[in-house]
């Protein structure tokens, strides 16, 4: 396997113990990273915590599927993608833009990591954020960021939104999903949530994977550890995590032999556009 081929072994980053109550995580092909003993990582990540986390993930490929625990640790997307060494687009499903300016200078945070990536990652070409409220979408002032609001999704009723239509052709995609984009009928997180239905999320992701080369993916949005992991919440989230894991595995286990680009992990998948 080349170093920039997607890893067949999904990674679970265990900060709170949430995944220990979810059935999907019992699969034998998951690699677990125990992050529970690392201080300075909850919402804001200090320099010591960041160094410890970078050391822990160094043995695992950024070209794979990563489960990041709750949205408090969504900044891990930045740490994983910092290791990519090719141009890429970030597609983010989230109820928040995660583009807030820092409250504490020099610390990465769950609310500002996208801004940090835009400011500091020369390989990041553009960002597509899907699922934020229209009021927040209107505040985004970057030419490199395209926003599709949750209202846009609701009005369209489109079960497989063609996200690739607003992405640059020939640039691979890193996909990040915060389950707070979903309604509370589909998942339970520790942040305020959107209104997207699970079938809309999975339909859009399936279409994206068909149209573009998705080189990596992560998922966050687990419940509040302080409130306890109730069976209903864990079961709901396990269902979503399992569906997303299946999408990733299916996308990376199928190949169109007539398309030479699919067997060339160093090339973007222009040929997969419909």
PDB file of C-alpha atoms in Angstrom:
ATOM      1  CA  UNK A   1       0.000   0.000   0.000  1.00  0.00           C
ATOM      2  CA  UNK A   2       1.426   3.386  -0.976  1.00  0.00           C
ATOM      3  CA  UNK A   3       1.785   5.972   1.782  1.00  0.00           C
ATOM      4  CA  UNK A   4      -1.055   8.072   0.375  1.00  0.00           C
ATOM      5  CA  UNK A   5      -3.476   5.187  -0.188  1.00  0.00           C
ATOM      6  CA  UNK A   6      -6.476   5.135   2.169  1.00  0.00           C
ATOM      7  CA  UNK A   7      -5.811   2.925   5.174  1.00  0.00           C
ATOM      8  CA  UNK A   8      -8.073  -0.151   5.394  1.00  0.00           C
ATOM      9  CA  UNK A   9      -8.071   0.098   9.203  1.00  0.00           C
ATOM     10  CA  UNK A  10     -10.336   2.808  10.690  1.00  0.00           C
ATOM     11  CA  UNK A  11      -9.054   4.622  13.773  1.00  0.00           C
ATOM     12  CA  UNK A  12     -11.008   5.364  16.951  1.00  0.00           C
ATOM     13  CA  UNK A  13      -9.667   8.193  19.099  1.00  0.00           C
ATOM     14  CA  UNK A  14     -10.941   7.523  22.614  1.00  0.00           C
ATOM     15  CA  UNK A  15     -11.044  10.747  24.658  1.00  0.00           C
ATOM     16  CA  UNK A  16     -14.189  10.149  26.749  1.00  0.00           C
ATOM     17  CA  UNK A  17     -15.044   6.453  26.572  1.00  0.00           C
ATOM     18  CA  UNK A  18     -18.129   7.107  24.408  1.00  0.00           C
ATOM     19  CA  UNK A  19     -17.285   4.469  21.807  1.00  0.00           C
ATOM     20  CA  UNK A  20     -17.059   1.745  24.443  1.00  0.00           C
ATOM     21  CA  UNK A  21     -20.873   1.918  24.613  1.00  0.00           C
ATOM     22  CA  UNK A  22     -21.441   1.755  20.849  1.00  0.00           C
ATOM     23  CA  UNK A  23     -21.935  -1.520  19.035  1.00  0.00           C
ATOM     24  CA  UNK A  24     -20.335  -0.416  15.756  1.00  0.00           C
ATOM     25  CA  UNK A  25     -16.975  -0.002  17.527  1.00  0.00           C
ATOM     26  CA  UNK A  26     -16.819  -3.693  18.401  1.00  0.00           C
ATOM     27  CA  UNK A  27     -15.635  -4.479  14.858  1.00  0.00           C
ATOM     28  CA  UNK A  28     -12.250  -6.154  14.892  1.00  0.00           C
ATOM     29  CA  UNK A  29     -10.714  -3.947  12.193  1.00  0.00           C
ATOM     30  CA  UNK A  30     -10.640  -0.754  14.302  1.00  0.00           C
ATOM     31  CA  UNK A  31      -7.386   0.615  15.667  1.00  0.00           C
ATOM     32  CA  UNK A  32      -7.917   2.297  19.046  1.00  0.00           C
ATOM     33  CA  UNK A  33      -5.913   5.299  20.273  1.00  0.00           C
ATOM     34  CA  UNK A  34      -6.314   5.878  24.011  1.00  0.00           C
ATOM     35  CA  UNK A  35      -6.340   9.658  24.580  1.00  0.00           C
ATOM     36  CA  UNK A  36      -8.035   9.634  27.986  1.00  0.00           C
ATOM     37  CA  UNK A  37      -4.927  10.456  29.978  1.00  0.00           C
ATOM     38  CA  UNK A  38      -3.902  13.532  27.992  1.00  0.00           C
ATOM     39  CA  UNK A  39      -4.567  16.845  29.738  1.00  0.00           C
ATOM     40  CA  UNK A  40      -5.280  20.151  28.022  1.00  0.00           C
ATOM     41  CA  UNK A  41      -7.328  18.762  25.135  1.00  0.00           C
ATOM     42  CA  UNK A  42     -11.008  19.437  25.923  1.00  0.00           C
ATOM     43  CA  UNK A  43     -12.344  22.121  23.508  1.00  0.00           C
ATOM     44  CA  UNK A  44      -9.006  23.961  23.608  1.00  0.00           C
ATOM     45  CA  UNK A  45      -5.787  22.079  22.994  1.00  0.00           C
ATOM     46  CA  UNK A  46      -2.655  23.473  24.608  1.00  0.00           C
ATOM     47  CA  UNK A  47       0.859  22.998  23.255  1.00  0.00           C
ATOM     48  CA  UNK A  48       1.632  20.009  25.482  1.00  0.00           C
ATOM     49  CA  UNK A  49      -1.629  18.290  24.568  1.00  0.00           C
ATOM     50  CA  UNK A  50      -1.099  18.990  20.880  1.00  0.00           C
ATOM     51  CA  UNK A  51       2.408  17.523  20.980  1.00  0.00           C
ATOM     52  CA  UNK A  52       1.142  14.404  22.753  1.00  0.00           C
ATOM     53  CA  UNK A  53      -1.676  13.921  20.241  1.00  0.00           C
ATOM     54  CA  UNK A  54       0.609  14.409  17.240  1.00  0.00           C
ATOM     55  CA  UNK A  55       2.911  11.762  18.679  1.00  0.00           C
ATOM     56  CA  UNK A  56       0.009   9.333  19.187  1.00  0.00           C
ATOM     57  CA  UNK A  57      -1.351   9.640  15.654  1.00  0.00           C
ATOM     58  CA  UNK A  58       2.061   9.551  13.952  1.00  0.00           C
ATOM     59  CA  UNK A  59       1.859   5.777  13.535  1.00  0.00           C
ATOM     60  CA  UNK A  60      -1.459   5.991  11.654  1.00  0.00           C
ATOM     61  CA  UNK A  61      -2.187   7.168   8.127  1.00  0.00           C
ATOM     62  CA  UNK A  62      -4.057  10.448   7.587  1.00  0.00           C
ATOM     63  CA  UNK A  63      -5.438   8.769   4.468  1.00  0.00           C
ATOM     64  CA  UNK A  64      -8.160   6.855   6.246  1.00  0.00           C
ATOM     65  CA  UNK A  65     -11.265   6.993   8.428  1.00  0.00           C
ATOM     66  CA  UNK A  66     -10.904   8.515  11.895  1.00  0.00           C
ATOM     67  CA  UNK A  67     -13.491   8.745  14.674  1.00  0.00           C
ATOM     68  CA  UNK A  68     -12.659  11.759  16.867  1.00  0.00           C
ATOM     69  CA  UNK A  69     -15.096  11.400  19.831  1.00  0.00           C
ATOM     70  CA  UNK A  70     -17.216  14.459  20.747  1.00  0.00           C
ATOM     71  CA  UNK A  71     -17.248  17.765  18.905  1.00  0.00           C
ATOM     72  CA  UNK A  72     -14.938  19.123  21.613  1.00  0.00           C
ATOM     73  CA  UNK A  73     -12.121  17.365  19.751  1.00  0.00           C
ATOM     74  CA  UNK A  74     -13.027  18.378  16.199  1.00  0.00           C
ATOM     75  CA  UNK A  75      -9.717  20.241  15.982  1.00  0.00           C
ATOM     76  CA  UNK A  76      -8.189  16.791  15.414  1.00  0.00           C
ATOM     77  CA  UNK A  77      -9.166  17.264  11.767  1.00  0.00           C
ATOM     78  CA  UNK A  78      -6.450  19.909  11.598  1.00  0.00           C
ATOM     79  CA  UNK A  79      -3.871  17.599  13.173  1.00  0.00           C
ATOM     80  CA  UNK A  80      -4.687  14.763  10.768  1.00  0.00           C
ATOM     81  CA  UNK A  81      -4.727  16.973   7.651  1.00  0.00           C
ATOM     82  CA  UNK A  82      -1.504  18.747   8.646  1.00  0.00           C
ATOM     83  CA  UNK A  83       0.159  15.514   7.540  1.00  0.00           C
ATOM     84  CA  UNK A  84      -1.249  15.549   4.001  1.00  0.00           C
ATOM     85  CA  UNK A  85       1.334  16.514   1.402  1.00  0.00           C
ATOM     86  CA  UNK A  86      -0.845  17.194  -1.601  1.00  0.00           C
ATOM     87  CA  UNK A  87      -3.436  19.839  -2.516  1.00  0.00           C
ATOM     88  CA  UNK A  88      -6.901  19.040  -1.148  1.00  0.00           C
ATOM     89  CA  UNK A  89     -10.348  20.478  -0.506  1.00  0.00           C
ATOM     90  CA  UNK A  90     -12.030  20.185   2.886  1.00  0.00           C
ATOM     91  CA  UNK A  91     -15.719  19.258   2.855  1.00  0.00           C
ATOM     92  CA  UNK A  92     -17.235  19.820   6.282  1.00  0.00           C
ATOM     93  CA  UNK A  93     -20.693  18.753   7.428  1.00  0.00           C
ATOM     94  CA  UNK A  94     -21.286  20.748  10.606  1.00  0.00           C
ATOM     95  CA  UNK A  95     -23.915  22.891  12.322  1.00  0.00           C
ATOM     96  CA  UNK A  96     -21.152  25.429  13.077  1.00  0.00           C
ATOM     97  CA  UNK A  97     -18.544  27.034  10.826  1.00  0.00           C
ATOM     98  CA  UNK A  98     -15.674  26.382  13.285  1.00  0.00           C
ATOM     99  CA  UNK A  99     -14.081  29.591  11.996  1.00  0.00           C
ATOM    100  CA  UNK A 100     -14.072  31.640  15.204  1.00  0.00           C
ATOM    101  CA  UNK A 101     -11.009  33.786  15.915  1.00  0.00           C
ATOM    102  CA  UNK A 102      -8.985  32.448  18.851  1.00  0.00           C
ATOM    103  CA  UNK A 103      -9.874  33.455  22.401  1.00  0.00           C
ATOM    104  CA  UNK A 104      -6.482  32.251  23.603  1.00  0.00           C
ATOM    105  CA  UNK A 105      -3.680  33.062  21.173  1.00  0.00           C
ATOM    106  CA  UNK A 106      -1.624  30.064  20.124  1.00  0.00           C
ATOM    107  CA  UNK A 107      -4.179  27.402  21.116  1.00  0.00           C
ATOM    108  CA  UNK A 108      -6.169  25.393  18.599  1.00  0.00           C
ATOM    109  CA  UNK A 109      -9.825  24.932  19.455  1.00  0.00           C
ATOM    110  CA  UNK A 110     -12.933  23.050  18.423  1.00  0.00           C
ATOM    111  CA  UNK A 111     -14.486  26.357  17.354  1.00  0.00           C
ATOM    112  CA  UNK A 112     -11.626  27.809  15.321  1.00  0.00           C
ATOM    113  CA  UNK A 113      -9.680  24.998  13.680  1.00  0.00           C
ATOM    114  CA  UNK A 114     -11.073  25.677  10.172  1.00  0.00           C
ATOM    115  CA  UNK A 115      -9.763  29.253  10.333  1.00  0.00           C
ATOM    116  CA  UNK A 116      -6.400  27.891  11.517  1.00  0.00           C
ATOM    117  CA  UNK A 117      -6.277  25.551   8.528  1.00  0.00           C
ATOM    118  CA  UNK A 118      -7.155  28.324   6.083  1.00  0.00           C
ATOM    119  CA  UNK A 119      -4.484  30.564   7.581  1.00  0.00           C
ATOM    120  CA  UNK A 120      -1.720  28.001   7.892  1.00  0.00           C
ATOM    121  CA  UNK A 121      -2.101  24.995   5.578  1.00  0.00           C
ATOM    122  CA  UNK A 122      -0.725  25.749   2.121  1.00  0.00           C
ATOM    123  CA  UNK A 123      -2.105  22.473   0.726  1.00  0.00           C
ATOM    124  CA  UNK A 124      -5.705  23.408   1.598  1.00  0.00           C
ATOM    125  CA  UNK A 125      -7.205  24.957  -1.517  1.00  0.00           C
ATOM    126  CA  UNK A 126     -10.777  25.598  -0.435  1.00  0.00           C
ATOM    127  CA  UNK A 127     -13.457  24.641   2.094  1.00  0.00           C
ATOM    128  CA  UNK A 128     -17.082  23.640   1.617  1.00  0.00           C
ATOM    129  CA  UNK A 129     -19.200  23.838   4.786  1.00  0.00           C
ATOM    130  CA  UNK A 130     -22.616  22.180   4.655  1.00  0.00           C
ATOM    131  CA  UNK A 131     -25.400  22.402   7.220  1.00  0.00           C
ATOM    132  CA  UNK A 132     -24.832  25.630   9.165  1.00  0.00           C
ATOM    133  CA  UNK A 133     -27.745  28.019   9.864  1.00  0.00           C
ATOM    134  CA  UNK A 134     -28.269  30.672   7.209  1.00  0.00           C
ATOM    135  CA  UNK A 135     -27.489  33.416   9.740  1.00  0.00           C
ATOM    136  CA  UNK A 136     -24.031  31.918  10.333  1.00  0.00           C
ATOM    137  CA  UNK A 137     -23.460  31.224   6.639  1.00  0.00           C
ATOM    138  CA  UNK A 138     -23.979  34.925   5.908  1.00  0.00           C
ATOM    139  CA  UNK A 139     -21.103  35.824   8.238  1.00  0.00           C
ATOM    140  CA  UNK A 140     -18.486  33.856   6.290  1.00  0.00           C
ATOM    141  CA  UNK A 141     -16.268  36.307   4.421  1.00  0.00           C
ATOM    142  CA  UNK A 142     -13.639  34.137   2.763  1.00  0.00           C
ATOM    143  CA  UNK A 143     -13.411  33.630  -0.994  1.00  0.00           C
ATOM    144  CA  UNK A 144     -11.992  30.171  -0.307  1.00  0.00           C
ATOM    145  CA  UNK A 145     -15.055  29.046   1.663  1.00  0.00           C
ATOM    146  CA  UNK A 146     -18.370  28.016   0.109  1.00  0.00           C
ATOM    147  CA  UNK A 147     -21.319  27.462   2.454  1.00  0.00           C
ATOM    148  CA  UNK A 148     -24.508  25.476   1.885  1.00  0.00           C
ATOM    149  CA  UNK A 149     -26.887  26.293   4.729  1.00  0.00           C
ATOM    150  CA  UNK A 150     -29.204  23.850   6.467  1.00  0.00           C
ATOM    151  CA  UNK A 151     -32.081  25.875   5.011  1.00  0.00           C
ATOM    152  CA  UNK A 152     -30.725  25.207   1.499  1.00  0.00           C
ATOM    153  CA  UNK A 153     -30.762  21.481   2.182  1.00  0.00           C
ATOM    154  CA  UNK A 154     -34.279  21.636   3.640  1.00  0.00           C
ATOM    155  CA  UNK A 155     -35.713  23.626   0.732  1.00  0.00           C
ATOM    156  CA  UNK A 156     -34.101  21.481  -1.955  1.00  0.00           C
ATOM    157  CA  UNK A 157     -35.283  18.151  -0.569  1.00  0.00           C
ATOM    158  CA  UNK A 158     -32.397  16.685  -2.551  1.00  0.00           C
ATOM    159  CA  UNK A 159     -31.452  13.216  -1.228  1.00  0.00           C
ATOM    160  CA  UNK A 160     -28.053  13.293  -2.938  1.00  0.00           C
ATOM    161  CA  UNK A 161     -26.825  16.892  -3.072  1.00  0.00           C
ATOM    162  CA  UNK A 162     -24.167  17.275  -5.818  1.00  0.00           C
ATOM    163  CA  UNK A 163     -21.454  18.844  -3.656  1.00  0.00           C
ATOM    164  CA  UNK A 164     -18.861  18.336  -6.379  1.00  0.00           C
ATOM    165  CA  UNK A 165     -20.567  21.061  -8.432  1.00  0.00           C
ATOM    166  CA  UNK A 166     -19.019  23.715  -6.155  1.00  0.00           C
ATOM    167  CA  UNK A 167     -15.635  22.012  -5.747  1.00  0.00           C
ATOM    168  CA  UNK A 168     -12.624  22.557  -8.018  1.00  0.00           C
ATOM    169  CA  UNK A 169     -12.138  19.754 -10.505  1.00  0.00           C
ATOM    170  CA  UNK A 170      -9.025  17.654 -10.087  1.00  0.00           C
ATOM    171  CA  UNK A 171      -8.512  18.320  -6.360  1.00  0.00           C
ATOM    172  CA  UNK A 172      -8.992  15.418  -3.922  1.00  0.00           C
ATOM    173  CA  UNK A 173     -11.253  15.812  -0.902  1.00  0.00           C
ATOM    174  CA  UNK A 174     -10.845  15.317   2.825  1.00  0.00           C
ATOM    175  CA  UNK A 175     -14.286  14.856   4.402  1.00  0.00           C
ATOM    176  CA  UNK A 176     -15.151  15.793   7.985  1.00  0.00           C
ATOM    177  CA  UNK A 177     -18.525  15.099   9.624  1.00  0.00           C
ATOM    178  CA  UNK A 178     -19.783  16.513  12.909  1.00  0.00           C
ATOM    179  CA  UNK A 179     -23.002  14.722  13.808  1.00  0.00           C
ATOM    180  CA  UNK A 180     -24.380  17.961  15.262  1.00  0.00           C
ATOM    181  CA  UNK A 181     -25.401  18.721  11.674  1.00  0.00           C
ATOM    182  CA  UNK A 182     -28.127  16.097  12.166  1.00  0.00           C
ATOM    183  CA  UNK A 183     -31.487  16.450  13.869  1.00  0.00           C
ATOM    184  CA  UNK A 184     -31.860  15.013  17.373  1.00  0.00           C
ATOM    185  CA  UNK A 185     -33.975  12.227  15.868  1.00  0.00           C
ATOM    186  CA  UNK A 186     -30.809  10.898  14.207  1.00  0.00           C
ATOM    187  CA  UNK A 187     -27.990  11.592  16.694  1.00  0.00           C
ATOM    188  CA  UNK A 188     -27.316  13.083  20.112  1.00  0.00           C
ATOM    189  CA  UNK A 189     -24.309  15.371  20.567  1.00  0.00           C
ATOM    190  CA  UNK A 190     -23.052  17.801  23.196  1.00  0.00           C
ATOM    191  CA  UNK A 191     -23.660  20.875  21.003  1.00  0.00           C
ATOM    192  CA  UNK A 192     -26.771  22.529  19.570  1.00  0.00           C
ATOM    193  CA  UNK A 193     -27.895  20.583  16.530  1.00  0.00           C
ATOM    194  CA  UNK A 194     -29.246  21.141  13.060  1.00  0.00           C
ATOM    195  CA  UNK A 195     -32.180  19.672  11.186  1.00  0.00           C
ATOM    196  CA  UNK A 196     -30.567  17.440   8.561  1.00  0.00           C
ATOM    197  CA  UNK A 197     -31.943  13.930   8.193  1.00  0.00           C
ATOM    198  CA  UNK A 198     -29.554  10.984   8.179  1.00  0.00           C
ATOM    199  CA  UNK A 199     -30.589   9.889   4.690  1.00  0.00           C
ATOM    200  CA  UNK A 200     -29.778  13.375   3.346  1.00  0.00           C
ATOM    201  CA  UNK A 201     -26.317  13.255   4.935  1.00  0.00           C
ATOM    202  CA  UNK A 202     -25.520   9.760   3.679  1.00  0.00           C
ATOM    203  CA  UNK A 203     -26.963  10.540   0.253  1.00  0.00           C
ATOM    204  CA  UNK A 204     -24.775  13.624  -0.125  1.00  0.00           C
ATOM    205  CA  UNK A 205     -21.689  11.723   1.050  1.00  0.00           C
ATOM    206  CA  UNK A 206     -22.385   8.806  -1.300  1.00  0.00           C
ATOM    207  CA  UNK A 207     -22.688  11.236  -4.202  1.00  0.00           C
ATOM    208  CA  UNK A 208     -19.490  13.022  -3.161  1.00  0.00           C
ATOM    209  CA  UNK A 209     -17.595   9.735  -3.002  1.00  0.00           C
ATOM    210  CA  UNK A 210     -18.872   8.813  -6.443  1.00  0.00           C
ATOM    211  CA  UNK A 211     -17.977  12.170  -7.982  1.00  0.00           C
ATOM    212  CA  UNK A 212     -14.648  12.918  -6.276  1.00  0.00           C
ATOM    213  CA  UNK A 213     -11.625  11.195  -4.846  1.00  0.00           C
ATOM    214  CA  UNK A 214     -12.087  11.253  -1.059  1.00  0.00           C
ATOM    215  CA  UNK A 215      -8.643  10.645   0.430  1.00  0.00           C
ATOM    216  CA  UNK A 216      -9.565  10.819   4.103  1.00  0.00           C
ATOM    217  CA  UNK A 217     -12.539  11.176   6.416  1.00  0.00           C
ATOM    218  CA  UNK A 218     -13.269  11.815  10.064  1.00  0.00           C
ATOM    219  CA  UNK A 219     -16.390  11.772  12.225  1.00  0.00           C
ATOM    220  CA  UNK A 220     -17.121  13.438  15.568  1.00  0.00           C
ATOM    221  CA  UNK A 221     -20.214  14.399  17.562  1.00  0.00           C
ATOM    222  CA  UNK A 222     -20.553  12.020  20.488  1.00  0.00           C
ATOM    223  CA  UNK A 223     -22.765  12.775  23.528  1.00  0.00           C
ATOM    224  CA  UNK A 224     -21.752  14.713  26.624  1.00  0.00           C
ATOM    225  CA  UNK A 225     -19.609  12.437  28.784  1.00  0.00           C
ATOM    226  CA  UNK A 226     -20.521  14.371  31.928  1.00  0.00           C
ATOM    227  CA  UNK A 227     -24.199  13.494  31.439  1.00  0.00           C
ATOM    228  CA  UNK A 228     -23.450   9.796  31.119  1.00  0.00           C
ATOM    229  CA  UNK A 229     -23.767   7.562  28.088  1.00  0.00           C
ATOM    230  CA  UNK A 230     -27.437   6.562  27.977  1.00  0.00           C
ATOM    231  CA  UNK A 231     -28.374   3.528  25.907  1.00  0.00           C
ATOM    232  CA  UNK A 232     -30.688   5.424  23.527  1.00  0.00           C
ATOM    233  CA  UNK A 233     -28.076   8.069  22.745  1.00  0.00           C
ATOM    234  CA  UNK A 234     -25.311   5.503  22.302  1.00  0.00           C
ATOM    235  CA  UNK A 235     -27.496   3.358  20.046  1.00  0.00           C
ATOM    236  CA  UNK A 236     -28.499   6.322  17.875  1.00  0.00           C
ATOM    237  CA  UNK A 237     -24.918   7.458  17.423  1.00  0.00           C
ATOM    238  CA  UNK A 238     -23.684   3.923  16.862  1.00  0.00           C
ATOM    239  CA  UNK A 239     -26.151   3.577  13.997  1.00  0.00           C
ATOM    240  CA  UNK A 240     -24.890   6.775  12.353  1.00  0.00           C
ATOM    241  CA  UNK A 241     -21.232   5.898  12.918  1.00  0.00           C
ATOM    242  CA  UNK A 242     -21.832   2.436  11.508  1.00  0.00           C
ATOM    243  CA  UNK A 243     -23.507   3.839   8.393  1.00  0.00           C
ATOM    244  CA  UNK A 244     -20.650   6.277   7.786  1.00  0.00           C
ATOM    245  CA  UNK A 245     -18.082   3.543   8.352  1.00  0.00           C
ATOM    246  CA  UNK A 246     -19.861   1.334   5.814  1.00  0.00           C
ATOM    247  CA  UNK A 247     -19.876   4.162   3.263  1.00  0.00           C
ATOM    248  CA  UNK A 248     -16.139   4.648   3.699  1.00  0.00           C
ATOM    249  CA  UNK A 249     -15.366   0.941   3.459  1.00  0.00           C
ATOM    250  CA  UNK A 250     -17.588   0.482   0.410  1.00  0.00           C
ATOM    251  CA  UNK A 251     -16.010   3.461  -1.338  1.00  0.00           C
ATOM    252  CA  UNK A 252     -12.542   2.040  -0.772  1.00  0.00           C
ATOM    253  CA  UNK A 253     -13.369  -1.567  -1.629  1.00  0.00           C
ATOM    254  CA  UNK A 254     -14.893  -0.881  -5.050  1.00  0.00           C
ATOM    255  CA  UNK A 255     -12.919   0.157  -8.103  1.00  0.00           C
ATOM    256  CA  UNK A 256     -13.833   0.813 -11.691  1.00  0.00           C
ATOM    257  CA  UNK A 257     -11.101  -1.023 -13.574  1.00  0.00           C
ATOM    258  CA  UNK A 258     -11.933   0.915 -16.727  1.00  0.00           C
ATOM    259  CA  UNK A 259     -10.940   4.135 -14.980  1.00  0.00           C
ATOM    260  CA  UNK A 260      -7.143   4.322 -14.643  1.00  0.00           C
ATOM    261  CA  UNK A 261      -7.375   7.262 -12.256  1.00  0.00           C
ATOM    262  CA  UNK A 262      -8.958   5.076  -9.578  1.00  0.00           C
ATOM    263  CA  UNK A 263      -5.909   2.848  -9.442  1.00  0.00           C
ATOM    264  CA  UNK A 264      -3.609   5.863  -9.223  1.00  0.00           C
ATOM    265  CA  UNK A 265      -3.794   7.192  -5.642  1.00  0.00           C
ATOM    266  CA  UNK A 266      -1.503  10.070  -6.587  1.00  0.00           C
ATOM    267  CA  UNK A 267      -4.018  11.471  -9.089  1.00  0.00           C
ATOM    268  CA  UNK A 268      -7.302  13.270  -8.498  1.00  0.00           C
ATOM    269  CA  UNK A 269     -10.475  11.620  -9.771  1.00  0.00           C
ATOM    270  CA  UNK A 270     -11.654  13.965 -12.496  1.00  0.00           C
ATOM    271  CA  UNK A 271     -12.816  10.872 -14.362  1.00  0.00           C
ATOM    272  CA  UNK A 272     -15.369  10.065 -11.695  1.00  0.00           C
ATOM    273  CA  UNK A 273     -17.382  13.223 -12.269  1.00  0.00           C
ATOM    274  CA  UNK A 274     -20.895  12.598 -13.566  1.00  0.00           C
TER     275      UNK A 274
END
